[in-house]
PDB file of C-alpha atoms in Angstrom:
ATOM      1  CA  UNK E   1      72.688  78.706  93.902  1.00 83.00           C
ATOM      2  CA  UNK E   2      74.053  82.493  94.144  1.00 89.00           C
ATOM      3  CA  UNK E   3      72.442  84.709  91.530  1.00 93.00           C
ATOM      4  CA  UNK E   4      73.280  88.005  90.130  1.00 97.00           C
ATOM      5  CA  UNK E   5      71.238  90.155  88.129  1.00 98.00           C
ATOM      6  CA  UNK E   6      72.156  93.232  86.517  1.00 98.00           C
ATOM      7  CA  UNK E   7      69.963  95.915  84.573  1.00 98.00           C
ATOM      8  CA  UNK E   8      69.916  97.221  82.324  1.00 98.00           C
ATOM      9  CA  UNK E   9      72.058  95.166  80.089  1.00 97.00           C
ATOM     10  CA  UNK E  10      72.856  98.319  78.354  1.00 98.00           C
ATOM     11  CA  UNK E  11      72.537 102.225  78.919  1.00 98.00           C
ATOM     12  CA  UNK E  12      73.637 105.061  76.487  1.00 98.00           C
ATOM     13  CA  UNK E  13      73.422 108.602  77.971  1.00 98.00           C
ATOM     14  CA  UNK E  14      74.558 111.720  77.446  1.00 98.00           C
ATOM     15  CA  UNK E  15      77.799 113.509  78.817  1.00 98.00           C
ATOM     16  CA  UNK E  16      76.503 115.164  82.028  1.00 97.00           C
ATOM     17  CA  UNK E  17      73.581 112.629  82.333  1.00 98.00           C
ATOM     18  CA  UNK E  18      73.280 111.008  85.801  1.00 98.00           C
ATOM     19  CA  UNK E  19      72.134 108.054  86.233  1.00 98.00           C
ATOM     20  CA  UNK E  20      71.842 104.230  88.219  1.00 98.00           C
ATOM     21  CA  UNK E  21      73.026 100.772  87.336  1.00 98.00           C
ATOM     22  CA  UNK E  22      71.027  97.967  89.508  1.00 98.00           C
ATOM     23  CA  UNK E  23      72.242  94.572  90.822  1.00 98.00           C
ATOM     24  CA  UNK E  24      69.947  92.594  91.963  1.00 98.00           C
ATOM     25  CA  UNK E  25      70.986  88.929  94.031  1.00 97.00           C
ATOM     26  CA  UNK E  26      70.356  85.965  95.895  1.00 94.00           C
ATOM     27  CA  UNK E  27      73.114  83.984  97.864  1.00 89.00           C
ATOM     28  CA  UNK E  28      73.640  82.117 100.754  1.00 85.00           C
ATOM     29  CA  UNK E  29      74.870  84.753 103.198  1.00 87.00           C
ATOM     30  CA  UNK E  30      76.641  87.719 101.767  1.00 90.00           C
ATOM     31  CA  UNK E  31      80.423  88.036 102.419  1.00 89.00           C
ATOM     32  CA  UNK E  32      80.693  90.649  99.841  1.00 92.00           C
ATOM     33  CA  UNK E  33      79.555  92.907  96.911  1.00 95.00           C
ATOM     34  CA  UNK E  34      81.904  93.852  94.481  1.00 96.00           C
ATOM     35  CA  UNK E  35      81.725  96.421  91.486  1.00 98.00           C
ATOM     36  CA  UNK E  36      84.261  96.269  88.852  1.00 97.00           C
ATOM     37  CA  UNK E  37      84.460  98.474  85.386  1.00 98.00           C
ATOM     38  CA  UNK E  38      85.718  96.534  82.138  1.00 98.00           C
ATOM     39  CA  UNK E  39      86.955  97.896  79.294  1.00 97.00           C
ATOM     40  CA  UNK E  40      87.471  96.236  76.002  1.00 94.00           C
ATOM     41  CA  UNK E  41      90.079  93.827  75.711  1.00 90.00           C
ATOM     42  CA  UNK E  42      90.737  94.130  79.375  1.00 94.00           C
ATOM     43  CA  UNK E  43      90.615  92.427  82.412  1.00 96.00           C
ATOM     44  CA  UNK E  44      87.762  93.777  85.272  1.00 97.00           C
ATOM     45  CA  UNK E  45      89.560  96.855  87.415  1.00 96.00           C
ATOM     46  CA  UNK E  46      88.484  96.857  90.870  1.00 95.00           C
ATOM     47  CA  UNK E  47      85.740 100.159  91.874  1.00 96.00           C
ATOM     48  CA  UNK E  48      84.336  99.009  94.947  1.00 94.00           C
ATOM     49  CA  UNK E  49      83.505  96.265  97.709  1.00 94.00           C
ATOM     50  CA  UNK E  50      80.325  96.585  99.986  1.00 95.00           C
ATOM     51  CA  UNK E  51      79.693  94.380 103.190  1.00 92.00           C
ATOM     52  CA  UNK E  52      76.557  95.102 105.027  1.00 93.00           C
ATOM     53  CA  UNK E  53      73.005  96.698 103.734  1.00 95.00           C
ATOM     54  CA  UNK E  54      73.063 100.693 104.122  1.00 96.00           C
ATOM     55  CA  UNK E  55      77.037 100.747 103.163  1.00 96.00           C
ATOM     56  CA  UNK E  56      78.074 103.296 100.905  1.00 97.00           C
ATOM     57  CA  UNK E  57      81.042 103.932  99.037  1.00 97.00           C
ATOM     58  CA  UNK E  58      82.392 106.435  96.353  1.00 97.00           C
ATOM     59  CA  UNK E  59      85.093 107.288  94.372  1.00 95.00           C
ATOM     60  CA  UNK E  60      85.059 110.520  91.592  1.00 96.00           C
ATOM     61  CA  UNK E  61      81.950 110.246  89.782  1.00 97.00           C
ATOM     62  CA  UNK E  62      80.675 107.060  91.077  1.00 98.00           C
ATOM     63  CA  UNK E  63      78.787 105.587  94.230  1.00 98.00           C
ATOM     64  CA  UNK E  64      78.085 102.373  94.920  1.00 98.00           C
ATOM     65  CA  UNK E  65      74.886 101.559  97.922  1.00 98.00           C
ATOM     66  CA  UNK E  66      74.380  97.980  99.342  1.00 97.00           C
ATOM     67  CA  UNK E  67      70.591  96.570 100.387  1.00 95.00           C
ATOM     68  CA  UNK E  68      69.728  93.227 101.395  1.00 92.00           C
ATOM     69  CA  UNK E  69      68.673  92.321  98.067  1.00 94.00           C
ATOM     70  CA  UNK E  70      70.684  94.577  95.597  1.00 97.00           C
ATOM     71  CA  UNK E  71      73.100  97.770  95.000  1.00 98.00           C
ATOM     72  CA  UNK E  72      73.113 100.546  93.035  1.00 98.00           C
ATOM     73  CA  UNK E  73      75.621 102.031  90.754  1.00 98.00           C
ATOM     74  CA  UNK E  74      75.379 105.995  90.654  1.00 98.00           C
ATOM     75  CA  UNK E  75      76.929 107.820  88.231  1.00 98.00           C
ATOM     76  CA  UNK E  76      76.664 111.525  88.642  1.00 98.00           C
ATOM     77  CA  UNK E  77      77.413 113.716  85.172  1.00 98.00           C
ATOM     78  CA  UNK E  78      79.531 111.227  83.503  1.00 98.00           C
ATOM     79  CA  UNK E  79      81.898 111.842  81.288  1.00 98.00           C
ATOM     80  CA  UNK E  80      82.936 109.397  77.743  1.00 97.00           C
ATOM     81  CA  UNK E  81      85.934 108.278  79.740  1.00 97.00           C
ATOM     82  CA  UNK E  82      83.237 106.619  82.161  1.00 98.00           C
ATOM     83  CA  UNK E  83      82.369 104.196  79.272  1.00 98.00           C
ATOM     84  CA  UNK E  84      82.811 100.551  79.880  1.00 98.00           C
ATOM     85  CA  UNK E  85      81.132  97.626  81.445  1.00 98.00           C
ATOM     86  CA  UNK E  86      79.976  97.808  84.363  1.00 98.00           C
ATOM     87  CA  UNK E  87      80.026  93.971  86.237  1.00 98.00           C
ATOM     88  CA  UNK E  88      78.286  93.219  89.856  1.00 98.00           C
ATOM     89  CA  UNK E  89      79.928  90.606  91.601  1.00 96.00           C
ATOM     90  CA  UNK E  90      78.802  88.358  95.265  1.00 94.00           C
ATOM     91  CA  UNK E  91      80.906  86.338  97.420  1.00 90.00           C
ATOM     92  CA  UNK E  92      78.930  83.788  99.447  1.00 85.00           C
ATOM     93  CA  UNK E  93      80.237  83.153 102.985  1.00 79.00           C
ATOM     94  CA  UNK E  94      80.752  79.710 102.669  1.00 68.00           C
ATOM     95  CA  UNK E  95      83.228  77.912 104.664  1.00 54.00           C
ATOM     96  CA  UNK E  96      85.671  77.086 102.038  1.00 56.00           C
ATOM     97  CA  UNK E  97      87.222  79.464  99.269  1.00 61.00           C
ATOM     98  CA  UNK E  98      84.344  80.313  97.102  1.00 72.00           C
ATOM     99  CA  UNK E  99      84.944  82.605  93.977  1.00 88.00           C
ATOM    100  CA  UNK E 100      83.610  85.030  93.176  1.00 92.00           C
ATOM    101  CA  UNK E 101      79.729  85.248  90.927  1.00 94.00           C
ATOM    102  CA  UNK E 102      79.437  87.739  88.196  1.00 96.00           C
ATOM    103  CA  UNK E 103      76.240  88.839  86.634  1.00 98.00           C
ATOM    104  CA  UNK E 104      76.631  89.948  82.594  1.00 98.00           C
ATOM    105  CA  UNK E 105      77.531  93.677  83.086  1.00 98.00           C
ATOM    106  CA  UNK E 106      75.707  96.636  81.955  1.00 98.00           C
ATOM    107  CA  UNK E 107      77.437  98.120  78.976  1.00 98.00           C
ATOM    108  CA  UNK E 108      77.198 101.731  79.915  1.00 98.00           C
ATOM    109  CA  UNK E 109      78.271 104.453  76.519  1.00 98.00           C
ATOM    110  CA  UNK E 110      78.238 108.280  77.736  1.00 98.00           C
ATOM    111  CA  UNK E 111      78.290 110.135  74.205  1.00 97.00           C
ATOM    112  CA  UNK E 112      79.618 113.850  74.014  1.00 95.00           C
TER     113      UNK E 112
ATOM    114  CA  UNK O   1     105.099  96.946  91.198  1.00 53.00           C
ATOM    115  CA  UNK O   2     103.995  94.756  88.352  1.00 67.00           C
ATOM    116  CA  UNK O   3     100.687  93.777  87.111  1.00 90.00           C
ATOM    117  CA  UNK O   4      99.449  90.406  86.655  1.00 95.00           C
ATOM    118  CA  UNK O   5     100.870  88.943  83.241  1.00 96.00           C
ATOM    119  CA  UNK O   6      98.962  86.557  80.655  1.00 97.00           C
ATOM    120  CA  UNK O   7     100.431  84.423  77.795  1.00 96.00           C
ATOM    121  CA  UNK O   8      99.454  83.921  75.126  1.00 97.00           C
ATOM    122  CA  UNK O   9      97.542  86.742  74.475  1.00 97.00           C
ATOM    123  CA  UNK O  10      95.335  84.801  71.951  1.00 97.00           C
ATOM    124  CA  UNK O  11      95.682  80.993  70.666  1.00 96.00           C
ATOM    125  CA  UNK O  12      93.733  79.134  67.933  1.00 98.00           C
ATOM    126  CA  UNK O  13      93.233  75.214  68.764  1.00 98.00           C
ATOM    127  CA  UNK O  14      91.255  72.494  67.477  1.00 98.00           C
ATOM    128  CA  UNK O  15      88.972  70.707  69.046  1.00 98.00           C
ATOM    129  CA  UNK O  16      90.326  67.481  70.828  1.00 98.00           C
ATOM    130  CA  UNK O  17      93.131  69.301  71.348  1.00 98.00           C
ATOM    131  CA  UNK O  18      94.831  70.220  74.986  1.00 98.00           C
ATOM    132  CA  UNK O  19      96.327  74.149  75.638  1.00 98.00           C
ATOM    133  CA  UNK O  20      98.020  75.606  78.822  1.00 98.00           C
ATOM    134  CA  UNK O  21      97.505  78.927  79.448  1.00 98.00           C
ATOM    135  CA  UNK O  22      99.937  81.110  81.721  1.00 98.00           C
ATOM    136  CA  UNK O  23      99.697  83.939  84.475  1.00 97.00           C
ATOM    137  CA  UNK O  24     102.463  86.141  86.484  1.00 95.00           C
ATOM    138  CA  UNK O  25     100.394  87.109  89.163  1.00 92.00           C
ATOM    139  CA  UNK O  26     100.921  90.798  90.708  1.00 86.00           C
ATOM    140  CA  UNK O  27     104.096  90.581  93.259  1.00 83.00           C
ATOM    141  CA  UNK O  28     103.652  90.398  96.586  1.00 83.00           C
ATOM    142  CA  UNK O  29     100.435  88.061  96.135  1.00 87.00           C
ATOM    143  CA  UNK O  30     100.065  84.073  97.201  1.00 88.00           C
ATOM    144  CA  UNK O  31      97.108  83.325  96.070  1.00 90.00           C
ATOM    145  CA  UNK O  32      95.424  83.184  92.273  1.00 93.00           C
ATOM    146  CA  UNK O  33      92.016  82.445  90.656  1.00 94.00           C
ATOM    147  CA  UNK O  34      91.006  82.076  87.311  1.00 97.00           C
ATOM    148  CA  UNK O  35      88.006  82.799  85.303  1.00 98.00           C
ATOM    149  CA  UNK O  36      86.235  82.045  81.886  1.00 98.00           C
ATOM    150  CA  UNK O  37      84.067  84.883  80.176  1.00 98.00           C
ATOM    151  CA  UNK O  38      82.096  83.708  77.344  1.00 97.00           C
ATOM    152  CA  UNK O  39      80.725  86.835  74.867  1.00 95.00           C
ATOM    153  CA  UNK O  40      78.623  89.178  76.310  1.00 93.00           C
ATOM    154  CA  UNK O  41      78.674  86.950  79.954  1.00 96.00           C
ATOM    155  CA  UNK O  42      79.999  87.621  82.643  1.00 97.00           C
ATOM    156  CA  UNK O  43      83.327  85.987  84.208  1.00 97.00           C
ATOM    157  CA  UNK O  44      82.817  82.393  85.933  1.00 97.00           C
ATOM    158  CA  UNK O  45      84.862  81.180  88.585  1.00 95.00           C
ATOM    159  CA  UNK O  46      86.777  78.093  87.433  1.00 97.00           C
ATOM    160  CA  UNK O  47      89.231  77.164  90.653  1.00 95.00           C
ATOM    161  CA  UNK O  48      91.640  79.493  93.142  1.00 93.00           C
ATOM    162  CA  UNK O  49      95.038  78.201  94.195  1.00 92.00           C
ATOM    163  CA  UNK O  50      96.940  79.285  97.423  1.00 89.00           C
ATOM    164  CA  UNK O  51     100.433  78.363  98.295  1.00 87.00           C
ATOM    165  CA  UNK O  52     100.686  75.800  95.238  1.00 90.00           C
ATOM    166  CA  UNK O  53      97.011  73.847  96.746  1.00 91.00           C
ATOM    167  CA  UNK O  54      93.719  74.376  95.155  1.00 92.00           C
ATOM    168  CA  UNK O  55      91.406  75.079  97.825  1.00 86.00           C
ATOM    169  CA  UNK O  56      88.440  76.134  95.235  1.00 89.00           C
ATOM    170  CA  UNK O  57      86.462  74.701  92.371  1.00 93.00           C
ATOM    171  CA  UNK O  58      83.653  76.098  90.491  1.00 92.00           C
ATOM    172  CA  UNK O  59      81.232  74.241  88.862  1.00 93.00           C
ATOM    173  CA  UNK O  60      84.039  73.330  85.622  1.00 96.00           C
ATOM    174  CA  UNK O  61      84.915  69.273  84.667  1.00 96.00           C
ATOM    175  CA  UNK O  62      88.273  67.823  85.417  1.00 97.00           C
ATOM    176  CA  UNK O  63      89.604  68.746  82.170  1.00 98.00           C
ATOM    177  CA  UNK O  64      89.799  71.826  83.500  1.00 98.00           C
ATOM    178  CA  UNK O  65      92.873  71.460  85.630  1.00 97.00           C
ATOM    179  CA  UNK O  66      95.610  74.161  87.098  1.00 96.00           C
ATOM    180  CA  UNK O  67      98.822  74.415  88.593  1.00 96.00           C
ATOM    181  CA  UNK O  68     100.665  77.201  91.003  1.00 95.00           C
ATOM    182  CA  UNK O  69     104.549  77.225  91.525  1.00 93.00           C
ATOM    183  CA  UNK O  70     106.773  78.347  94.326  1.00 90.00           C
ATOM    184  CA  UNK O  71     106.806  81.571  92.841  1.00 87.00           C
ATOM    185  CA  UNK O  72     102.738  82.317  92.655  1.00 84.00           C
ATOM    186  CA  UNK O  73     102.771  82.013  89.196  1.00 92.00           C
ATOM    187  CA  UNK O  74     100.187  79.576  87.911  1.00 96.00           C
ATOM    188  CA  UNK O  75      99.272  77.644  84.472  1.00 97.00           C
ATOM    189  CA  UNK O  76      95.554  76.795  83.762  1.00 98.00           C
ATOM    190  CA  UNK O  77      95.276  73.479  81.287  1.00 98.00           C
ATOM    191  CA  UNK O  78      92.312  72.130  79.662  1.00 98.00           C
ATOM    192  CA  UNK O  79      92.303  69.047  78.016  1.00 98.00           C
ATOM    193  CA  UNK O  80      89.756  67.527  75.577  1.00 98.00           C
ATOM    194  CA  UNK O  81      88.770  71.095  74.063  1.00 98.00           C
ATOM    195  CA  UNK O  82      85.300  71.453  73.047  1.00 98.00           C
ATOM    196  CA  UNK O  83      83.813  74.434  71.016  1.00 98.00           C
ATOM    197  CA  UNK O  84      82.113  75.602  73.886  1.00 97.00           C
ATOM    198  CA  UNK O  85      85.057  76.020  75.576  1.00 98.00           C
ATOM    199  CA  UNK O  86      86.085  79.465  73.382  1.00 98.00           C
ATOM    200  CA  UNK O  87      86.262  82.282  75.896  1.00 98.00           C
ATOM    201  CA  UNK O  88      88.473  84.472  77.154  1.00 98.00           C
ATOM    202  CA  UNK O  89      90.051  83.229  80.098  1.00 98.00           C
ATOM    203  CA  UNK O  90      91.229  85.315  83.173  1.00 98.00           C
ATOM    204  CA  UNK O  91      93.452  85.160  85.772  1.00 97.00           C
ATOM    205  CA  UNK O  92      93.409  87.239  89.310  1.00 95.00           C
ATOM    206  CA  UNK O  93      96.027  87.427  91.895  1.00 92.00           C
ATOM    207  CA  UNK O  94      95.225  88.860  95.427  1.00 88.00           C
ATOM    208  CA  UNK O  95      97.021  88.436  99.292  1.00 82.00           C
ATOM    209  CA  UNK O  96      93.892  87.194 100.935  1.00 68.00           C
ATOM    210  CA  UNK O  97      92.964  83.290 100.053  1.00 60.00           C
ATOM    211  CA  UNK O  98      89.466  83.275 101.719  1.00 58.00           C
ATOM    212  CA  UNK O  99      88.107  87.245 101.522  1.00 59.00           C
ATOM    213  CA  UNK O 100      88.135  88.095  97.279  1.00 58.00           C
ATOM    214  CA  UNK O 101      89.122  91.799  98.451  1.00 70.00           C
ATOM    215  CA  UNK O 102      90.241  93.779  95.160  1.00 83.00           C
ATOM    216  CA  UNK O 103      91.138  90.838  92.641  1.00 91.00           C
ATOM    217  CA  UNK O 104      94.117  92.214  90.201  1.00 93.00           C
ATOM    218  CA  UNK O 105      92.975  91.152  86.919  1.00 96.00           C
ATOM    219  CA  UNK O 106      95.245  90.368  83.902  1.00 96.00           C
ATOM    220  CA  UNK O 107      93.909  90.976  80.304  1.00 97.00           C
ATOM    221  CA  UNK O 108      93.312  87.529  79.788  1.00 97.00           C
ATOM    222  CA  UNK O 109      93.750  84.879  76.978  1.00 98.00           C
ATOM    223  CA  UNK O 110      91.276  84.663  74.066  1.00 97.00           C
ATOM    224  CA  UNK O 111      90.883  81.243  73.361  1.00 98.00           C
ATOM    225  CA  UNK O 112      89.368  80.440  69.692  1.00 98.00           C
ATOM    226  CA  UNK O 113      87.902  76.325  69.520  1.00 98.00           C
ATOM    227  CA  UNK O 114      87.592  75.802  66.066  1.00 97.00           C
TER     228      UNK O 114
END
């Protein structure tokens, strides 16, 4: 059964405070790993999709690294607008149309 | 371009009781999924329709059950509602039925079992 592990469930920094969300997971052969950011009373928005171990993406404040066993979430000085929930998602690469498997987020609060 | 739609936004029902909730999924996309996310959890992956077929099923009972039209829109109905089965329930539209590349997400339903 795919598996997905985030930590820690919650982080509150301060503005200009880097820091790293983890992801840890098991599944069945990895078609992808997704990051999305959720804010309340919203659906997940879309940040980032990795493939193989050693990928790396970014986008503004945010990069997102791949391993064969989990991925990191860096956020580099952050800003309030940067709070949200943070969710890790994996897509096993089954045969058939498999959805995708959340883990419970990591409610991140970046305080002025 | 439009986003992907829900309706209701919230809904109160009994339990016993059957609902149908709806989604306009983002134009220019065939194929939809939807989702429950319980408090504080993280969404689960109920079933994914593609060109009106579902063609993927989490691990949810048959009274979970969903429909797509001609038009990609798509209705999620559960029957038999149970307390348990409060959530708020999402829908995703994308253009690729077997690679989950950037779901569109709509703000969901809350559903309230009482």
């Amino acid at each position: 059964e795919d598996q997905v592990t985030q930590s820690p469930e919650a982080l509150r920094l301060q503005e200009g405070e880097s820091s790293s969300l983890n992801c840890s997971y098991t599944v069945s052969g990895l078609r992808g790993l997704f990051w999305y950011r959720q804010d309340p009373g919203k659906g997940p928005e879309f940040l980032f999709t990795l493939y193989s171990a050693g990928e790396e993406k970014e986008k503004e404040r945010l990069k997102a690294t791949l391993t064969k066993k989990e991925s990191f979430l860096h956020i580099t000085a952050p800003k309030p607008e940067d709070s949200a929930t943070y969710l890790c998602a994996v897509q096993a690469s089954g045969g058939g149309a498999d959805g995708l498997t959340f883990g419970k987020g990591t409610h991140l609060i970046i305080q002025p | 371009e439009t986003g992907v739609t829900q309706s209701p936004t919230h809904l109160i029902k009994t339990r016993g009781q059957q609902v149908t909730l709806r989604c306009s999924s983002q134009s220019g996309h065939n194929t939809v999924s939807w989702y429950q996310q319980a408090l504080g959890q993280g969404p689960q992956f109920i079933f994914q329709y593609y060109r009106e077929e579902e063609n993927g099923r989490g691990n949810f009972p048959p009274r979970f059950s969903g429909l797509q039209f001609p038009n990609y829109s798509s209705e999620l109905n559960v029957n038999a509602l149970e307390l348990d089965d409060s959530a708020l329930y999402l829908c995703a539209s994308s253009n690729n039925r077997a690679v989950n590349e950037k779901l569109f997400f709509g703000s969901g339903t809350q559903l309230s079992v009482l």
